Coordinates of C-alpha atoms and ligand atoms in Angstrom, one line a residue:
X1457 CA 50.1 108.5 -12.9
X1458 CA 46.5 109.6 -13.8
X1459 CA 44.9 107.4 -16.6
X1460 CA 43.8 110.6 -18.4
X1461 CA 47.4 111.5 -19.1
X1462 CA 48.1 108.2 -20.7
X1463 CA 47.4 107.4 -24.5
X1464 CA 45.9 104.0 -25.4
X1465 CA 49.4 102.8 -26.2
X1466 CA 50.6 103.5 -22.6
X1467 CA 53.1 106.2 -23.5
X1468 CA 52.2 109.5 -22.0
X1469 CA 50.8 112.1 -24.6
X1470 CA 53.4 114.6 -24.0
X1471 CA 56.2 112.2 -25.0
X1472 CA 56.6 111.6 -28.7
X1473 CA 58.2 108.5 -30.0
X1474 CA 61.8 109.9 -30.6
X1475 CA 61.6 111.4 -27.1
X1476 CA 60.6 108.1 -25.6
X1477 CA 63.5 106.3 -27.3
X1478 CA 65.8 109.1 -26.1
X1479 CA 64.8 108.3 -22.5
X1480 CA 65.7 104.8 -23.0
X1481 CA 68.9 105.8 -24.7
X1482 CA 70.0 107.9 -21.7
X1483 CA 69.2 105.2 -19.2
X1484 CA 71.3 102.8 -21.3
X1485 CA 74.1 105.3 -21.3
X1486 CA 74.2 105.6 -17.6
X1487 CA 74.0 101.8 -17.1
X1488 CA 76.8 101.2 -19.5
X1489 CA 78.8 104.0 -17.9
X1490 CA 78.4 102.5 -14.5
X1491 CA 79.3 99.0 -15.5
X1492 CA 82.3 100.3 -17.2
X1493 CA 83.4 102.3 -14.2
X1494 CA 83.0 99.1 -12.0
X1495 CA 85.3 97.2 -14.5
X1496 CA 87.8 100.1 -14.5
X1497 CA 87.7 100.3 -10.7
X1498 CA 88.5 96.5 -10.5
X1499 CA 91.4 97.0 -12.8
X1500 CA 92.8 99.7 -10.5
X1501 CA 92.3 102.5 -12.9
X1502 CA 89.9 104.4 -10.7
X1503 CA 90.8 105.0 -7.0
X1504 CA 88.9 106.3 -4.0
X1505 CA 85.2 105.6 -3.5
X1506 CA 82.9 104.6 -6.3
X1507 CA 79.0 104.7 -5.6
X1508 CA 77.1 103.4 -8.6
X1509 CA 73.6 104.3 -9.8
X1510 CA 72.5 101.0 -11.4
X1511 CA 68.9 100.4 -11.0
X1512 CA 68.0 104.1 -10.2
X1513 CA 68.4 105.4 -13.9
X1514 CA 64.7 106.2 -14.3
X1515 CA 64.8 108.8 -11.4
X1516 CA 67.6 111.0 -12.8
X1517 CA 66.5 110.6 -16.4
X1518 CA 62.8 111.0 -15.8
X1519 CA 63.1 114.0 -13.5
X1520 CA 65.9 115.8 -15.5
X1521 CA 64.0 115.4 -18.8
X1522 CA 61.6 118.1 -17.8
X1523 CA 64.2 120.8 -17.2
X1524 CA 65.5 123.7 -19.2
X1525 CA 69.2 124.1 -19.7
X1526 CA 69.4 127.1 -17.3
X1527 CA 67.7 124.9 -14.5
X1528 CA 70.1 123.6 -11.9
X1529 CA 70.7 120.1 -10.4
X1530 CA 72.3 119.6 -7.1
X1531 CA 72.9 116.0 -6.0
X1532 CA 74.7 113.6 -3.6
X1533 CA 77.7 111.4 -4.0
X1534 CA 75.8 108.9 -6.3
X1535 CA 76.0 111.5 -9.0
X1536 CA 77.3 110.1 -12.3
X1537 CA 73.7 109.4 -13.6
X1538 CA 72.5 113.0 -12.8
X1539 CA 75.5 114.5 -14.6
X1540 CA 75.0 112.4 -17.8
X1541 CA 71.2 113.0 -17.8
X1542 CA 71.8 116.8 -17.6
X1543 CA 74.2 116.6 -20.4
X1544 CA 77.8 116.2 -19.2
X1545 CA 80.2 114.6 -21.6
X1546 CA 80.7 110.9 -20.8
X1547 CA 84.5 111.3 -21.6
X1548 CA 85.0 114.1 -19.2
X1549 CA 83.0 112.1 -16.5
X1550 CA 85.0 109.0 -17.1
X1551 CA 88.2 111.2 -16.9
X1552 CA 87.0 112.6 -13.6
X1553 CA 86.9 109.1 -12.3
X1554 CA 90.4 108.4 -13.6
X1555 CA 91.7 111.5 -11.8
X1556 CA 92.8 113.1 -15.1
X1557 CA 93.3 116.8 -16.0
X1558 CA 90.5 116.6 -18.6
X1559 CA 87.9 115.5 -16.0
X1560 CA 84.9 117.6 -15.1
X1561 CA 86.7 119.0 -12.1
X1562 CA 90.2 118.5 -13.6
X1563 CA 90.5 115.2 -11.7
X1564 CA 90.3 116.8 -8.3
X1565 CA 86.7 115.7 -7.3
X1566 CA 86.5 112.1 -8.3
X1567 CA 83.3 110.1 -8.3
X1568 CA 81.6 111.9 -5.4
X1569 CA 82.2 115.4 -6.6
X1570 CA 81.2 115.8 -10.1
X1571 CA 80.5 119.4 -11.0
X1572 CA 79.7 120.8 -14.5
X1573 CA 78.5 124.3 -14.4
X1574 CA 78.4 124.5 -18.2
X1575 CA 75.3 122.1 -18.1
X1576 CA 73.9 123.1 -14.7
X1577 CA 75.2 120.3 -12.5
X1578 CA 76.3 122.3 -9.5
X1579 CA 77.8 119.4 -7.6
X1580 CA 77.7 116.0 -6.2
X1581 CA 78.2 116.3 -2.3
X1582 CA 79.5 113.7 -0.1
X1583 CA 78.1 115.0 3.2
X1584 CA 74.8 113.3 3.7
X1585 CA 72.0 116.0 3.4
X1586 CA 74.6 118.8 3.5
X1587 CA 73.7 119.9 0.0
X1588 CA 70.0 120.4 0.6
X1589 CA 70.6 124.0 2.0
X1590 CA 72.8 124.8 -1.0
X1591 CA 70.0 123.8 -3.3
X1592 CA 67.7 126.0 -1.2
X1593 CA 70.1 128.9 -1.6
X1594 CA 70.4 128.5 -5.4
X1595 CA 66.5 128.5 -5.6
X1596 CA 66.5 131.7 -3.4
X1597 CA 69.0 133.3 -6.0
X1598 CA 66.6 132.5 -8.8
X1599 CA 63.7 134.0 -6.9
X1600 CA 65.9 137.1 -5.9
X1601 CA 66.9 137.6 -9.5
X1602 CA 63.3 137.4 -10.7
X1603 CA 64.0 134.3 -12.9
X1604 CA 61.6 131.4 -13.4
X1605 CA 64.3 128.7 -13.2
X1606 CA 64.2 125.8 -10.7
X1607 CA 66.6 123.6 -8.8
X1608 CA 66.2 119.9 -8.6
X1609 CA 67.9 118.4 -5.5
X1610 CA 68.4 114.7 -5.3
X1611 CA 69.3 112.8 -2.1
X1612 CA 68.8 109.4 -0.5
X1613 CA 66.4 108.1 2.0
X1614 CA 69.2 108.4 4.7
X1615 CA 69.4 112.2 4.1
X1616 CA 65.8 112.7 5.3
X1617 CA 66.8 112.0 8.9
X1618 CA 69.5 114.7 9.0
X1619 CA 68.9 118.1 10.3
X1620 CA 69.8 119.9 7.0
X1621 CA 66.9 118.2 5.3
X1622 CA 64.4 119.7 7.8
X1623 CA 66.1 123.2 7.8
X1624 CA 66.0 123.2 3.8
X1625 CA 62.4 122.0 3.6
X1626 CA 61.2 124.5 6.2
X1627 CA 63.0 127.6 4.8
X1628 CA 62.1 126.8 1.2
X1629 CA 58.3 126.3 2.0
X1630 CA 58.3 129.5 4.1
X1631 CA 59.8 131.5 1.3
X1632 CA 58.1 129.7 -1.6
X1633 CA 61.4 128.8 -3.3
X1634 CA 61.6 127.2 -6.6
X1635 CA 63.2 124.0 -5.6
X1636 CA 62.0 120.3 -6.0
X1637 CA 63.4 117.7 -3.5
X1638 CA 63.7 114.4 -4.9
X1639 CA 64.3 111.5 -2.4
X1640 CA 65.7 108.4 -4.1
X1641 CA 64.4 106.0 -1.6
X1642 CA 66.4 102.8 -2.4
X1643 CA 65.4 101.4 1.0
X1644 CA 68.9 101.6 2.4
X1645 CA 71.4 104.2 3.8
X1646 CA 74.7 102.3 3.3
X1647 CA 74.1 99.0 5.0
X1648 CA 71.2 100.2 7.2
X1649 CA 67.6 99.4 6.1
X1650 CA 65.3 102.4 6.2
X1651 CA 63.0 100.7 8.8
X1652 CA 65.9 100.8 11.3
X1653 CA 66.7 104.4 10.8
X1654 CA 63.5 106.4 10.2
X1655 CA 60.4 106.5 12.5
X1656 CA 58.3 107.4 9.4
X1657 CA 58.6 105.0 6.3
X1658 CA 56.4 107.1 4.0
X1659 CA 59.2 109.7 3.3
X1660 CA 56.9 111.8 1.2
X1661 CA 54.7 112.4 4.3
X1662 CA 57.7 114.3 6.0
X1663 CA 56.6 117.1 3.6
X1664 CA 53.5 117.7 5.7
X1665 CA 55.6 119.1 8.6
X1666 CA 56.5 122.1 6.3
X1667 CA 53.2 122.4 4.6
X1668 CA 54.5 121.5 1.2
X1669 CA 53.0 119.0 -1.3
X1670 CA 54.6 115.5 -0.9
X1671 CA 54.1 112.6 -3.4
X1672 CA 55.5 109.0 -3.7
X1673 CA 56.1 107.9 -7.3
X1674 CA 57.4 104.6 -8.7
X1675 CA 61.0 105.3 -9.2
X1676 CA 61.4 102.4 -11.6
X1677 CA 59.1 104.0 -14.2
X1678 CA 60.7 106.8 -16.1
X1679 CA 57.3 108.1 -17.2
X1680 CA 55.9 108.3 -13.8
X1681 CA 58.9 110.1 -12.4
X1682 CA 58.8 112.5 -15.5
X1683 CA 55.1 113.2 -15.0
X1684 CA 55.3 114.0 -11.2
X1685 CA 58.4 116.1 -11.6
X1686 CA 56.9 118.1 -14.5
X1687 CA 53.9 119.0 -12.1
X1688 CA 56.3 119.9 -9.3
X1689 CA 58.6 122.0 -11.6
X1690 CA 55.5 123.7 -13.1
X1691 CA 54.4 124.7 -9.5
X1692 CA 57.9 125.9 -8.6
X1693 CA 58.2 128.0 -11.8
X1694 CA 54.8 129.5 -11.1
X1695 CA 56.1 130.7 -7.6
X1696 CA 54.0 128.1 -5.7
X1697 CA 57.1 126.9 -3.8
X1698 CA 58.7 123.5 -3.3
X1699 CA 57.6 119.9 -3.5
X1700 CA 58.9 116.7 -1.9
X1701 CA 58.9 113.8 -4.2
X1702 CA 59.8 110.3 -3.0
X1703 CA 60.9 108.0 -5.9
X1704 CA 60.8 104.3 -4.7
X1705 CA 63.7 102.6 -6.3
X1706 CA 66.4 100.0 -5.7
X1707 CA 70.1 100.1 -6.3
X1708 CA 71.2 96.8 -7.8
X1709 CA 74.8 97.0 -6.5
X1710 CA 76.3 97.6 -3.1
X1711 CA 76.4 101.1 -1.4
X1712 CA 79.9 101.5 -2.9
X1713 CA 82.2 99.1 -4.6
X1714 CA 83.7 98.3 -1.2
X1715 CA 80.3 96.9 0.0
X1716 CA 79.8 93.1 0.1
X1717 CA 75.9 93.5 0.5
X1718 CA 75.5 91.3 3.3
X1719 CA 72.5 93.0 4.9
X1720 CA 69.8 92.2 2.3
X1721 CA 68.5 88.9 0.8
X1722 CA 68.9 87.7 -2.8
X1723 CA 65.1 87.2 -3.0
X1724 CA 64.5 90.8 -2.4
X1725 CA 67.2 91.8 -5.0
X1726 CA 65.4 89.4 -7.5
X1727 CA 62.0 91.0 -7.0
X1728 CA 63.5 94.5 -7.8
X1729 CA 65.6 93.2 -10.6
X1730 CA 62.5 91.9 -12.3
X1731 CA 61.3 95.7 -12.4
X1732 CA 64.6 96.9 -14.0
X1733 CA 63.6 100.3 -15.3
X1734 CA 65.6 99.7 -18.6
X1735 CA 64.2 96.3 -19.6
X1736 CA 60.6 97.3 -18.5
X1737 CA 60.9 100.4 -20.6
X1738 CA 62.2 98.4 -23.6
X1739 CA 59.3 96.0 -23.3
X1740 CA 56.9 98.8 -23.1
X1741 CA 58.2 100.6 -26.3
X1742 CA 58.4 97.3 -28.2
X1743 CA 54.8 96.3 -27.2
X1744 CA 53.7 99.7 -28.4
X1745 CA 55.5 99.4 -31.7
X1746 CA 57.7 102.3 -30.9
X1747 CA 61.0 100.3 -31.0
X1748 CA 62.0 97.2 -32.8
X1749 CA 64.5 94.5 -31.5
X1750 CA 66.9 95.6 -34.2
X1751 CA 66.5 99.3 -33.2
X1752 CA 67.2 98.4 -29.6
X1753 CA 70.2 96.5 -30.5
X1754 CA 71.5 99.5 -32.6
X1755 CA 70.9 101.6 -29.6
X1756 CA 72.9 99.4 -27.3
X1757 CA 75.8 99.4 -29.9
X1758 CA 75.7 103.2 -30.1
X1759 CA 76.0 103.6 -26.3
X1760 CA 78.7 100.9 -26.0
X1761 CA 80.7 102.7 -28.5
X1762 CA 80.3 106.1 -26.8
X1763 CA 81.4 104.6 -23.4
X1764 CA 84.5 102.8 -25.1
X1765 CA 85.5 106.3 -26.6
X1766 CA 85.0 107.8 -23.0
X1767 CA 87.4 105.2 -21.6
X1768 CA 89.9 105.9 -24.5
X1769 CA 89.7 109.5 -23.9
X1770 CA 90.2 109.1 -20.0
X1771 CA 93.0 106.7 -20.5
X1772 CA 94.7 108.8 -23.1
X1773 CA 94.5 112.1 -20.9
X1774 CA 97.4 113.6 -18.9
X1775 CA 97.6 113.5 -15.1
X1776 CA 96.9 116.8 -13.3
X1777 CA 100.3 118.9 -13.1
X1778 CA 101.7 119.1 -9.6
X1779 CA 101.3 122.9 -9.6
X1780 CA 97.4 122.5 -10.2
X1781 CA 97.3 121.4 -6.5
X1782 CA 96.7 125.0 -5.4
X1783 CA 94.5 126.2 -8.1
X1784 CA 90.6 126.4 -7.8
X1785 CA 90.8 126.0 -4.1
X1786 CA 89.3 129.3 -3.4
X1787 CA 87.1 131.4 -5.7
X1788 CA 87.1 135.1 -6.0
X1789 CA 83.9 136.7 -4.5
Ligands
TPP2829 C1 76.8 113.7 7.6 C2 77.2 112.3 7.2 N1 77.0 111.3 8.0 C3 77.5 110.0 7.6 C4 78.1 109.9 6.4 C5 78.5 108.4 5.9 N2 77.6 108.0 4.8 C6 77.9 108.1 3.6 S1 76.7 107.5 2.7 C7 75.8 107.1 3.9 C8 74.4 106.5 3.6 C9 73.4 107.6 3.0 O1 72.3 106.9 2.5 P1 71.2 107.5 1.6 O2 71.1 109.0 1.9 O3 70.0 106.7 1.8 O4 71.8 107.4 0.1 P2 72.1 106.2 -0.8 O5 73.5 105.9 -0.6 O6 71.1 105.1 -0.4 O7 71.9 106.7 -2.2 C10 76.3 107.4 5.1 C11 75.8 107.3 6.5 C12 78.3 111.0 5.6 N3 78.8 110.9 4.4 N4 77.8 112.2 6.0

């Protein structure tokens, strides 16, 4: 982040105090949601796969904080954080994990397929890199309709070796589409280290092949992500085309709940945990006098209560009716 954009207190000039605290609130909400989901999975209340977002909260929250309501987000299967940051209701998110009729997708999508058109989350997708062409198509629709809205597309480092990644970047650059590609580089694709899967480790440099700007940003710093995304979004709105952002981050848990994490060392985890995006933002706000310890504790209580309510809502909700099996399978054109 350029020094000129930072106040003496270390909080960017365009972020006022309530907005800074709100970024922390959202990150705490996501962390709490994920921890509670892990607990519910262990109790057998959630079935199927569960990919958690712990450690990566600054990416979703920082990037989505610069969007308008009408802008769209398309993401991969690690999607709870993006949905919550875009404004999905935690209760409906939890109900989706529980497979209940009140869930975002009436309980039919589960963890990997959150979709909430009411807030502009047009899907979590399970096929690695498969959603990048969808984001490109949605950006084309905005351009075709003459709207100045943008699409943010999130994916992992593993996706950047898939053919869909290259096709989407090529076409969106050629047609100057309003899409921002955000790679959450957490150094691993499932259990495979990036260095074993990608010839180029500097993922943002893959943008050069398609003549688009590419930038690496500290994905553990919510302000850094926010600032870089704001620039990319402004360029996209102005008709200048796409950007590839690479947010360097780390997932604190395994790839999914089924992963015993045997492929990486504890020392590496300790180094990244010391950079926890929530504790570092809290420390930063406290040091700047923006947040007191009491205020932080109140924030934690508020978020915990909200997640407890979300679980109560999910538990108390009905199962989908058997006849629902055939609804929403096909859409009318
Ligand atoms: C086309 C395709 N190939 C393989 C898989 C199996 N798979 C699921 S997740 C994953 C790893 C992807 O890693 P990355 O894109 O870095 O995302 P992360 O899980 O690190 O967030 C793989 C290989 C898949 N879902 N789709």
